[in-house]
PDB file of C-alpha atoms in Angstrom:
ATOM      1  CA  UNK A  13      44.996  64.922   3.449  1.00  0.00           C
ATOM      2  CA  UNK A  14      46.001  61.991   1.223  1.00  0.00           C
ATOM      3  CA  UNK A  15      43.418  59.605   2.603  1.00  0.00           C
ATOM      4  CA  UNK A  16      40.433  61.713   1.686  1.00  0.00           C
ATOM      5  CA  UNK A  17      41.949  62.041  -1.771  1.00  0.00           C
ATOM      6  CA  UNK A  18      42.542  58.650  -2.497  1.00  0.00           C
ATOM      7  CA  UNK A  19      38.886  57.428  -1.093  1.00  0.00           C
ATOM      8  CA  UNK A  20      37.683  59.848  -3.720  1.00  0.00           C
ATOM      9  CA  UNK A  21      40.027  58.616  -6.865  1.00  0.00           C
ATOM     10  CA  UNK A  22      38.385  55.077  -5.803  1.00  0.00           C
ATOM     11  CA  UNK A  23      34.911  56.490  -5.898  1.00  0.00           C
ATOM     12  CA  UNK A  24      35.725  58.123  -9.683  1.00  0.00           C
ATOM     13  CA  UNK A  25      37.166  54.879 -10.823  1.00  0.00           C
ATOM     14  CA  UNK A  26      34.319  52.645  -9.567  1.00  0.00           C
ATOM     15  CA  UNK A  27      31.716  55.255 -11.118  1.00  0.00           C
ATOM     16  CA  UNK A  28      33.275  54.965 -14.751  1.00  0.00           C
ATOM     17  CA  UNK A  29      33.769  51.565 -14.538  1.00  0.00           C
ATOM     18  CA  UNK A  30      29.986  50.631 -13.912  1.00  0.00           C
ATOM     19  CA  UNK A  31      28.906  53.563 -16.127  1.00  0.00           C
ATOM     20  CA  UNK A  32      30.851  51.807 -18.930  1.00  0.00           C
ATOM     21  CA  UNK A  33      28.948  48.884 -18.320  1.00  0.00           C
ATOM     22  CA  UNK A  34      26.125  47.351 -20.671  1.00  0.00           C
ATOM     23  CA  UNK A  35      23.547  45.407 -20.947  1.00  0.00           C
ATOM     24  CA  UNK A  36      21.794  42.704 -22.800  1.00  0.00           C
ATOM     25  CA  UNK A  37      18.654  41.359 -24.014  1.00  0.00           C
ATOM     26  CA  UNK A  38      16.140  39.220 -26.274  1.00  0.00           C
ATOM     27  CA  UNK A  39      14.281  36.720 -26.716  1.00  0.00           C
ATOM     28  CA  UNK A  40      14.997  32.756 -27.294  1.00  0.00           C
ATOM     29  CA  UNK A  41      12.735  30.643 -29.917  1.00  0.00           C
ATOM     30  CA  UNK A  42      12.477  28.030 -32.092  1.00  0.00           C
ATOM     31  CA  UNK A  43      12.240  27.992 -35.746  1.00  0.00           C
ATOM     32  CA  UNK A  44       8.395  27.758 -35.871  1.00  0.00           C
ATOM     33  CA  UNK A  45       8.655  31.534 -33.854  1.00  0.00           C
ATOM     34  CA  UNK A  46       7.477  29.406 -30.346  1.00  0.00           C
ATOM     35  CA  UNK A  47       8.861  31.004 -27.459  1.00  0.00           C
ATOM     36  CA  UNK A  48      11.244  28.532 -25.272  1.00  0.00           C
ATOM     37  CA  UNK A  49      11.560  29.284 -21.660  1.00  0.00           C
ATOM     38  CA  UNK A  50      13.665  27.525 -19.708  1.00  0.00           C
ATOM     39  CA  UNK A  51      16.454  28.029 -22.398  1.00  0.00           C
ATOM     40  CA  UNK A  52      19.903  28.838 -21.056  1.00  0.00           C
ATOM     41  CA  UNK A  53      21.637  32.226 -22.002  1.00  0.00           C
ATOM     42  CA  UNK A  54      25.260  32.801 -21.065  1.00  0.00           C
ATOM     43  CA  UNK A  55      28.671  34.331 -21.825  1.00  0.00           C
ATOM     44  CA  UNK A  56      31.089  31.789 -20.652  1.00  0.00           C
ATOM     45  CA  UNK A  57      34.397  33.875 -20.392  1.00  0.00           C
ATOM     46  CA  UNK A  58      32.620  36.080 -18.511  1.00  0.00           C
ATOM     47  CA  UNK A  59      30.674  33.661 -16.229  1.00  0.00           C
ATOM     48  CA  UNK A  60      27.498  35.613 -16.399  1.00  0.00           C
ATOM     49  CA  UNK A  61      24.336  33.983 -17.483  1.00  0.00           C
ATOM     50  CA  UNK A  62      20.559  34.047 -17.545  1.00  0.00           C
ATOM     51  CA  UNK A  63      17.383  31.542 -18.232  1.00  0.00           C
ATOM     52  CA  UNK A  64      14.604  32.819 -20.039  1.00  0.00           C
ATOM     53  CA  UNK A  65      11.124  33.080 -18.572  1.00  0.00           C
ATOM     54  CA  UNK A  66       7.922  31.922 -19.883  1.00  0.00           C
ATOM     55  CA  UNK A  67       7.780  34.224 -23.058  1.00  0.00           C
ATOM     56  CA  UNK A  68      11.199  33.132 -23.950  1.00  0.00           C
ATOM     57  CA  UNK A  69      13.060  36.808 -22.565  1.00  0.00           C
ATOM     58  CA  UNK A  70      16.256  37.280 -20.693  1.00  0.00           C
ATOM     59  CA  UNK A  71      18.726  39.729 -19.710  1.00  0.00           C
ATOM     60  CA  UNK A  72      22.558  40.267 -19.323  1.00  0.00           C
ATOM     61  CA  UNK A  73      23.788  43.178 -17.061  1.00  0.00           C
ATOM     62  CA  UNK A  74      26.711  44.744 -16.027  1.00  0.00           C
ATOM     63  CA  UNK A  75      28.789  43.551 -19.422  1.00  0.00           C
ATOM     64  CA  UNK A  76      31.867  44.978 -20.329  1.00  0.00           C
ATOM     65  CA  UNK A  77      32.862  46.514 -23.619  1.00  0.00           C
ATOM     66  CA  UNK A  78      34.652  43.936 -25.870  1.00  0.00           C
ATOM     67  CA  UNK A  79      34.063  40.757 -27.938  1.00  0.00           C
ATOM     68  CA  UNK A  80      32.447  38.254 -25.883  1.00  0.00           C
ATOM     69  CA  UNK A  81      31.039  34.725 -27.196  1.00  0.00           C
ATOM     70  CA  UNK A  82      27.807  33.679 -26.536  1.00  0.00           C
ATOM     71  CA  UNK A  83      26.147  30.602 -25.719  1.00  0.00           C
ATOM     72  CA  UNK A  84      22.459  29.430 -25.939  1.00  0.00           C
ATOM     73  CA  UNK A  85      21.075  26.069 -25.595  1.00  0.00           C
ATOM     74  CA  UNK A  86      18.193  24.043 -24.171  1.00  0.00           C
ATOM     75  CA  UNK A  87      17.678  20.377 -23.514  1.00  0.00           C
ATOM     76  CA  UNK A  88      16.048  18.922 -27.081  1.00  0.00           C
ATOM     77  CA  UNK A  89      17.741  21.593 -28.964  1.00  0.00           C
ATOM     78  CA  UNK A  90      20.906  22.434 -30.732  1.00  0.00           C
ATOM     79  CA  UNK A  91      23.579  24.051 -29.794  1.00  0.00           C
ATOM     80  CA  UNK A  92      23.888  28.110 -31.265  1.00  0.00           C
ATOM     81  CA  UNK A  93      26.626  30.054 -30.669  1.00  0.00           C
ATOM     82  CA  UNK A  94      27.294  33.549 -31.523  1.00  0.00           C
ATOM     83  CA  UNK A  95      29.857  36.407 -31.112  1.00  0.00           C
ATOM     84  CA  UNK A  96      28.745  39.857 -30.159  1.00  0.00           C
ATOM     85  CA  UNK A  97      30.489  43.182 -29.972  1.00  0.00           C
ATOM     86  CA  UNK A  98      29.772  44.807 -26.750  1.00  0.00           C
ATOM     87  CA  UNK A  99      30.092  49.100 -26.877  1.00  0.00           C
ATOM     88  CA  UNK A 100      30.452  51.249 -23.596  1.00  0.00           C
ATOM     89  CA  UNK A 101      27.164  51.936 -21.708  1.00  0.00           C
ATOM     90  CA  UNK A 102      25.032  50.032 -24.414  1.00  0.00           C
ATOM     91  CA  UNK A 103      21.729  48.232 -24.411  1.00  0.00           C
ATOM     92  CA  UNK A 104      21.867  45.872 -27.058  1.00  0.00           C
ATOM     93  CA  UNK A 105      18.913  43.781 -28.135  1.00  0.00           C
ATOM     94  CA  UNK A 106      19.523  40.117 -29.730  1.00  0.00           C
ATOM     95  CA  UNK A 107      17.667  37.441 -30.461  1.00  0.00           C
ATOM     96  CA  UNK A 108      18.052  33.763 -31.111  1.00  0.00           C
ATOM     97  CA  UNK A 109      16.394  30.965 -32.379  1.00  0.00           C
ATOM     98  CA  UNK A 110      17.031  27.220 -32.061  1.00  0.00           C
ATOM     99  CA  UNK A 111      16.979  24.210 -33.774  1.00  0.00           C
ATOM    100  CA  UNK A 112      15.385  21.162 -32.443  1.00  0.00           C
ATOM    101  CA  UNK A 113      17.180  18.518 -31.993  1.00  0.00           C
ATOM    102  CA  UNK A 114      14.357  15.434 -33.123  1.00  0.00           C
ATOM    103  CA  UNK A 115      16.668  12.807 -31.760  1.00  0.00           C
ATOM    104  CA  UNK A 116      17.015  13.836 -28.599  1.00  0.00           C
ATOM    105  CA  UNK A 117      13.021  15.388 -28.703  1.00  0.00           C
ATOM    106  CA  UNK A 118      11.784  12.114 -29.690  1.00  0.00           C
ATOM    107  CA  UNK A 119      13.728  10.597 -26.780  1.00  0.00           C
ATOM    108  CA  UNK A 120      12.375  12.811 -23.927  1.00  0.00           C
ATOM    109  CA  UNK A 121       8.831  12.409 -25.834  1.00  0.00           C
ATOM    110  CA  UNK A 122       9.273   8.555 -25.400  1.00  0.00           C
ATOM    111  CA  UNK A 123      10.282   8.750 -22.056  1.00  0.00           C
ATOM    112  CA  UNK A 124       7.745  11.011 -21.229  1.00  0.00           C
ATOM    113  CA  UNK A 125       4.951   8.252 -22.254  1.00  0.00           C
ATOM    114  CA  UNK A 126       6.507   5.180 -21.307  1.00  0.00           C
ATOM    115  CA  UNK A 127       4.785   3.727 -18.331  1.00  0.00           C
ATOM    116  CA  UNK A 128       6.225   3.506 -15.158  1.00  0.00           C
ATOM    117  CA  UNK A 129       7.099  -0.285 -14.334  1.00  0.00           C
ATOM    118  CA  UNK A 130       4.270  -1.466 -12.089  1.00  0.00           C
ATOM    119  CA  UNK A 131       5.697  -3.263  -9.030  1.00  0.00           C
ATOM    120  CA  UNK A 132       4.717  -6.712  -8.684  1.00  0.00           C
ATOM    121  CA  UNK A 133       2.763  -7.504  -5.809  1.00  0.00           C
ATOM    122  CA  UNK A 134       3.421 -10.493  -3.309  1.00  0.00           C
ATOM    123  CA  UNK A 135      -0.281 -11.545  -3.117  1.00  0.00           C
ATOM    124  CA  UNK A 136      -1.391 -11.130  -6.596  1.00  0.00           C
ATOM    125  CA  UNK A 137      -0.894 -12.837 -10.034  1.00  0.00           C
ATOM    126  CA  UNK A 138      -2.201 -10.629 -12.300  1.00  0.00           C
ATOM    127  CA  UNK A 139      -3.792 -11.652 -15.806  1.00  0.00           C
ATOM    128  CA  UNK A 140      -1.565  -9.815 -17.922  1.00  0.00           C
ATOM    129  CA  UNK A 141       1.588 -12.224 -15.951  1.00  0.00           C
ATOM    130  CA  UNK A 142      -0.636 -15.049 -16.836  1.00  0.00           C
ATOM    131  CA  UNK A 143      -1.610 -14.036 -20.859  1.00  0.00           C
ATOM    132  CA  UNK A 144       2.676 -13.017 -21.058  1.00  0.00           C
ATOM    133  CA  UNK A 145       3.482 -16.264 -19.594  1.00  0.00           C
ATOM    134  CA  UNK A 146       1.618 -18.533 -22.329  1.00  0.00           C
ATOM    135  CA  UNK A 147       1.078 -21.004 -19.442  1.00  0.00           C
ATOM    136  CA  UNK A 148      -0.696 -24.408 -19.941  1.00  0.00           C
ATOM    137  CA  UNK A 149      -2.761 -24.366 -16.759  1.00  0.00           C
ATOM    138  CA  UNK A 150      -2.572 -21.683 -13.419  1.00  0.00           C
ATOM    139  CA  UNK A 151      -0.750 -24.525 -11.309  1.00  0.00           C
ATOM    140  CA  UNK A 152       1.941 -23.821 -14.035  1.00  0.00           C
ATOM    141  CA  UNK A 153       1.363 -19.964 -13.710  1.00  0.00           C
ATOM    142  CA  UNK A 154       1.861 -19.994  -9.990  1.00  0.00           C
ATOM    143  CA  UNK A 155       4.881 -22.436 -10.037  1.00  0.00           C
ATOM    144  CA  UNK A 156       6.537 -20.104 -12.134  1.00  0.00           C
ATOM    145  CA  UNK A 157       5.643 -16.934 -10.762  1.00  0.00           C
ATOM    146  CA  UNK A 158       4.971 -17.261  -6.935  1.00  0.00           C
ATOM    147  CA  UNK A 159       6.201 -20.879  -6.101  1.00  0.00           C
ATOM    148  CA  UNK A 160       6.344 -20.302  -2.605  1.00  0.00           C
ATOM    149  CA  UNK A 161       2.892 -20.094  -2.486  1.00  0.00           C
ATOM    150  CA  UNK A 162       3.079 -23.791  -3.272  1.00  0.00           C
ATOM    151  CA  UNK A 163       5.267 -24.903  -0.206  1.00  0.00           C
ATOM    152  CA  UNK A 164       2.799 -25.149   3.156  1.00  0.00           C
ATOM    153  CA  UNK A 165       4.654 -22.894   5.833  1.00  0.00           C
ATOM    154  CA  UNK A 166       4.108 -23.416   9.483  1.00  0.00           C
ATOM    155  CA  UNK A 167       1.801 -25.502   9.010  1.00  0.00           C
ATOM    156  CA  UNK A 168       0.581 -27.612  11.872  1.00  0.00           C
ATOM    157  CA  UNK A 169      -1.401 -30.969  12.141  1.00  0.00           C
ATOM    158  CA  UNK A 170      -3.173 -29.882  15.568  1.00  0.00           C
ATOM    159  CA  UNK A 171      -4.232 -26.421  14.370  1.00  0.00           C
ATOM    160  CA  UNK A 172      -7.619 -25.672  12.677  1.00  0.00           C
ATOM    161  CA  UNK A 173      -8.962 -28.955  12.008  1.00  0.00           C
ATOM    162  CA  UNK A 174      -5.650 -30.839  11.007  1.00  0.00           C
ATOM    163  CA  UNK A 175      -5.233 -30.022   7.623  1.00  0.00           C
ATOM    164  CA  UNK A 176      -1.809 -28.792   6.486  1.00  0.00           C
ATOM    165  CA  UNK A 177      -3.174 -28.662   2.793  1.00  0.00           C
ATOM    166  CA  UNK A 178      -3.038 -25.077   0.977  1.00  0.00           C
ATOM    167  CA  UNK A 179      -6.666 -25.131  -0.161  1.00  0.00           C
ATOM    168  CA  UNK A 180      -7.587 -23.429  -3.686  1.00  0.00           C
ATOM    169  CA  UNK A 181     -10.797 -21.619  -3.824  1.00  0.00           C
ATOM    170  CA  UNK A 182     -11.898 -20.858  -7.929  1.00  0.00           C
ATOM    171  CA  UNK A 183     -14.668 -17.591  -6.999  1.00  0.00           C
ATOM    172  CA  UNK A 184     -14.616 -18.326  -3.452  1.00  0.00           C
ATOM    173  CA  UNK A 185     -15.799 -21.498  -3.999  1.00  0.00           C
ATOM    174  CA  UNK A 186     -13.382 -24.205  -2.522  1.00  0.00           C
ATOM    175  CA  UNK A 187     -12.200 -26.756  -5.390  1.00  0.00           C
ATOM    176  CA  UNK A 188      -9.658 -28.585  -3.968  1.00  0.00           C
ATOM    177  CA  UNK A 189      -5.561 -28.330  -2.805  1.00  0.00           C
ATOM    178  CA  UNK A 190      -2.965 -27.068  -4.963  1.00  0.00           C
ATOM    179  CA  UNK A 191      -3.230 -29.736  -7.507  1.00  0.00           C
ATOM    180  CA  UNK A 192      -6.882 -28.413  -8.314  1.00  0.00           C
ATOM    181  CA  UNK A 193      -5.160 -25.362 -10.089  1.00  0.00           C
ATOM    182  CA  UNK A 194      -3.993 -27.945 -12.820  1.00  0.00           C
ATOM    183  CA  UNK A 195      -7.605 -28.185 -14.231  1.00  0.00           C
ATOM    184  CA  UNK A 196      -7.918 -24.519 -14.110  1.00  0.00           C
ATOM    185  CA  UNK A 197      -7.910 -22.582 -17.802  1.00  0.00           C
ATOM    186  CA  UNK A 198      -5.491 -19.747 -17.342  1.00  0.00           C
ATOM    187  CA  UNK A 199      -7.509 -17.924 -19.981  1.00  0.00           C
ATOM    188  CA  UNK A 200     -10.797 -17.072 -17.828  1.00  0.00           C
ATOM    189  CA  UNK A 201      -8.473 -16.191 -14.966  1.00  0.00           C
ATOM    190  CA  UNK A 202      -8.397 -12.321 -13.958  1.00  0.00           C
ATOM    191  CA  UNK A 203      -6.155 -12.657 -10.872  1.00  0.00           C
ATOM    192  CA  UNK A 204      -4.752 -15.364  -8.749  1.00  0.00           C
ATOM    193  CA  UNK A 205      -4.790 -14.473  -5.143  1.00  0.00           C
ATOM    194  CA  UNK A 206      -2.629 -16.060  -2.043  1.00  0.00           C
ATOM    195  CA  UNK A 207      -3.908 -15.561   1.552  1.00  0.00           C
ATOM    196  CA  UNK A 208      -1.578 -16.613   4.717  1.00  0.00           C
ATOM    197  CA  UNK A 209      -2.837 -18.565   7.423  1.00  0.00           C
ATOM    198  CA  UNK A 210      -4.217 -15.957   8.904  1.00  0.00           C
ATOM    199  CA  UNK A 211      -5.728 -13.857   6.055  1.00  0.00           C
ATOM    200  CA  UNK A 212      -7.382 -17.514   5.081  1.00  0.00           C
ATOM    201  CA  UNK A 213      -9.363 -18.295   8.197  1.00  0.00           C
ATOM    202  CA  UNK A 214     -10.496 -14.710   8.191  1.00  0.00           C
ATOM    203  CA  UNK A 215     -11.655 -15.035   5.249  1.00  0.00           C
ATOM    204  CA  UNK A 216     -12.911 -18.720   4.560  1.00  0.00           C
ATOM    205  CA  UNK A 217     -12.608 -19.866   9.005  1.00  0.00           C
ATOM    206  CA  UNK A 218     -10.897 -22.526  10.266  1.00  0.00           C
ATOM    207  CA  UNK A 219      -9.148 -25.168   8.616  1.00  0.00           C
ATOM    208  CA  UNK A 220      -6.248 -23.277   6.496  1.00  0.00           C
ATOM    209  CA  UNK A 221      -3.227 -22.954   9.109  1.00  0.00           C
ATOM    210  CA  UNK A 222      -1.423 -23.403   5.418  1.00  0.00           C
ATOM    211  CA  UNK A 223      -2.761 -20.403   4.138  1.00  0.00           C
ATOM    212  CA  UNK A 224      -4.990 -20.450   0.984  1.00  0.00           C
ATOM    213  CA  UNK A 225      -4.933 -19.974  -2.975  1.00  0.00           C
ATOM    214  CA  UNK A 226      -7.998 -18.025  -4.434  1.00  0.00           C
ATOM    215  CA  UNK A 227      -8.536 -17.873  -8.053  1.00  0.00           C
ATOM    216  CA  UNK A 228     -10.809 -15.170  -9.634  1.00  0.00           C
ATOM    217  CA  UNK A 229     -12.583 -15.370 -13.022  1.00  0.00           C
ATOM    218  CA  UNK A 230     -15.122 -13.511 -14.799  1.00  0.00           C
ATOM    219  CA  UNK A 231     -18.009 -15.473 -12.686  1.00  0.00           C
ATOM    220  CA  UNK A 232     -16.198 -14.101  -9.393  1.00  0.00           C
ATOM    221  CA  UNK A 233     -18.947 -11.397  -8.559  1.00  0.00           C
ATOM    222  CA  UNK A 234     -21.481 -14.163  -8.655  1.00  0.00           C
ATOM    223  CA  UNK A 235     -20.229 -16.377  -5.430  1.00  0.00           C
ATOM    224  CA  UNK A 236     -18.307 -13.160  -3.748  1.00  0.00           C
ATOM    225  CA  UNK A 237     -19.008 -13.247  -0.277  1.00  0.00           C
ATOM    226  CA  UNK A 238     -21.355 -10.072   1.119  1.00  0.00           C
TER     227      UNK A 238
END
């Protein structure tokens, strides 16, 4: 007999408990009356929360009657607090409204159009590098920004014709070795170009076991190869 009784006490006591629960909600903006989603709603002590959705609404269940302290905030905004009095088996409505925070706005808005960092490439000096650099000449460009491609690597006397010379081609037109960039005006260049040994002979034959240097400028689409 006591078993049945005492299951059924439980089942009273749960029932008045959540009928004595309330519930919460409103609407999150900013001071122009713009709806901010994404904004975080939440009753610390309590550990219940919420996020509001794109018109700027949430909701809080299941609260309990008593003074609880609320919490709203969203990333670029300020801080609000408030303190609310919670009755038994209410729906309250309350709304907020934040202040922007123009420090931390104009931040995120400066992040937001910074350019991402373009990642130098191995094979290419680009004009801007060149223009930046304030160089005298493009041998000067190159021996500042890609040196190695002044230093002949596995080269070889006995293989394609015997020259261990990295040969510089201004618009595919072959000028000279390396020192040939020294006569070159850094100020028509668009892009300086390196091709290994192999890339070379594919593209200019036999002869560049050294790889080679190609400089483009403005007259480049006249003498590009078909």
């Amino acid at each position: 007999m006591h078993r049945p009784i005492t299951a059924f006490a439980l089942t009273v006591l749960l029932a008045t408990t959540a009928a004595a629960q309330s519930q919460m909600s409103g609407t999150v903006k900013d001071s122009t009356g713009r709806a901010l989603p994404g904004a975080q709603v939440s009753i610390p002590a309590l550990e219940k929360g919420s996020t509001t959705d794109d018109s700027g609404h949430y909701v809080l269940r299941d609260l309990p009657a008593g003074s609880h302290s609320m919490d709203v905030k969203r990333t670029g905004y300020k801080l609000s607090t408030a303190t609310v009095e919670v009755g038994d088996k209410e729906t309250i409505r309350r709304d907020f409204v934040l202040v922007a925070n123009i420090a931390e706005l104009e931040g995120m808005t400066a992040a937001a159009e910074k350019p991402a960092p373009v990642r130098a490439s191995r094979t290419v000096i680009s004009a801007q590098q060149i223009t930046e650099g304030h160089f005298d000449n493009v041998y000067a460009a190159v021996e500042a920004l890609k040196s190695a491609w002044l230093k002949p690597r596995g080269a070889t006397s006995l293989s394609g014709g015997g020259s261990d010379k990295i040969w510089v081609y201004l618009d595919n037109v072959r000028v000279g070795d390396t020192e040939a960039l020294r006569d070159i005006n850094p100020r028509e260049v668009l892009a300086v170009r390196f091709f290994d040994a192999a890339a070379a002979q594919a593209r200019y034959g036999s002869g560049h076991p050294a790889g080679a240097i190609m400089v483009e400028t403005a007259g480049y689409n006249k003498n590009k190869s078909p």
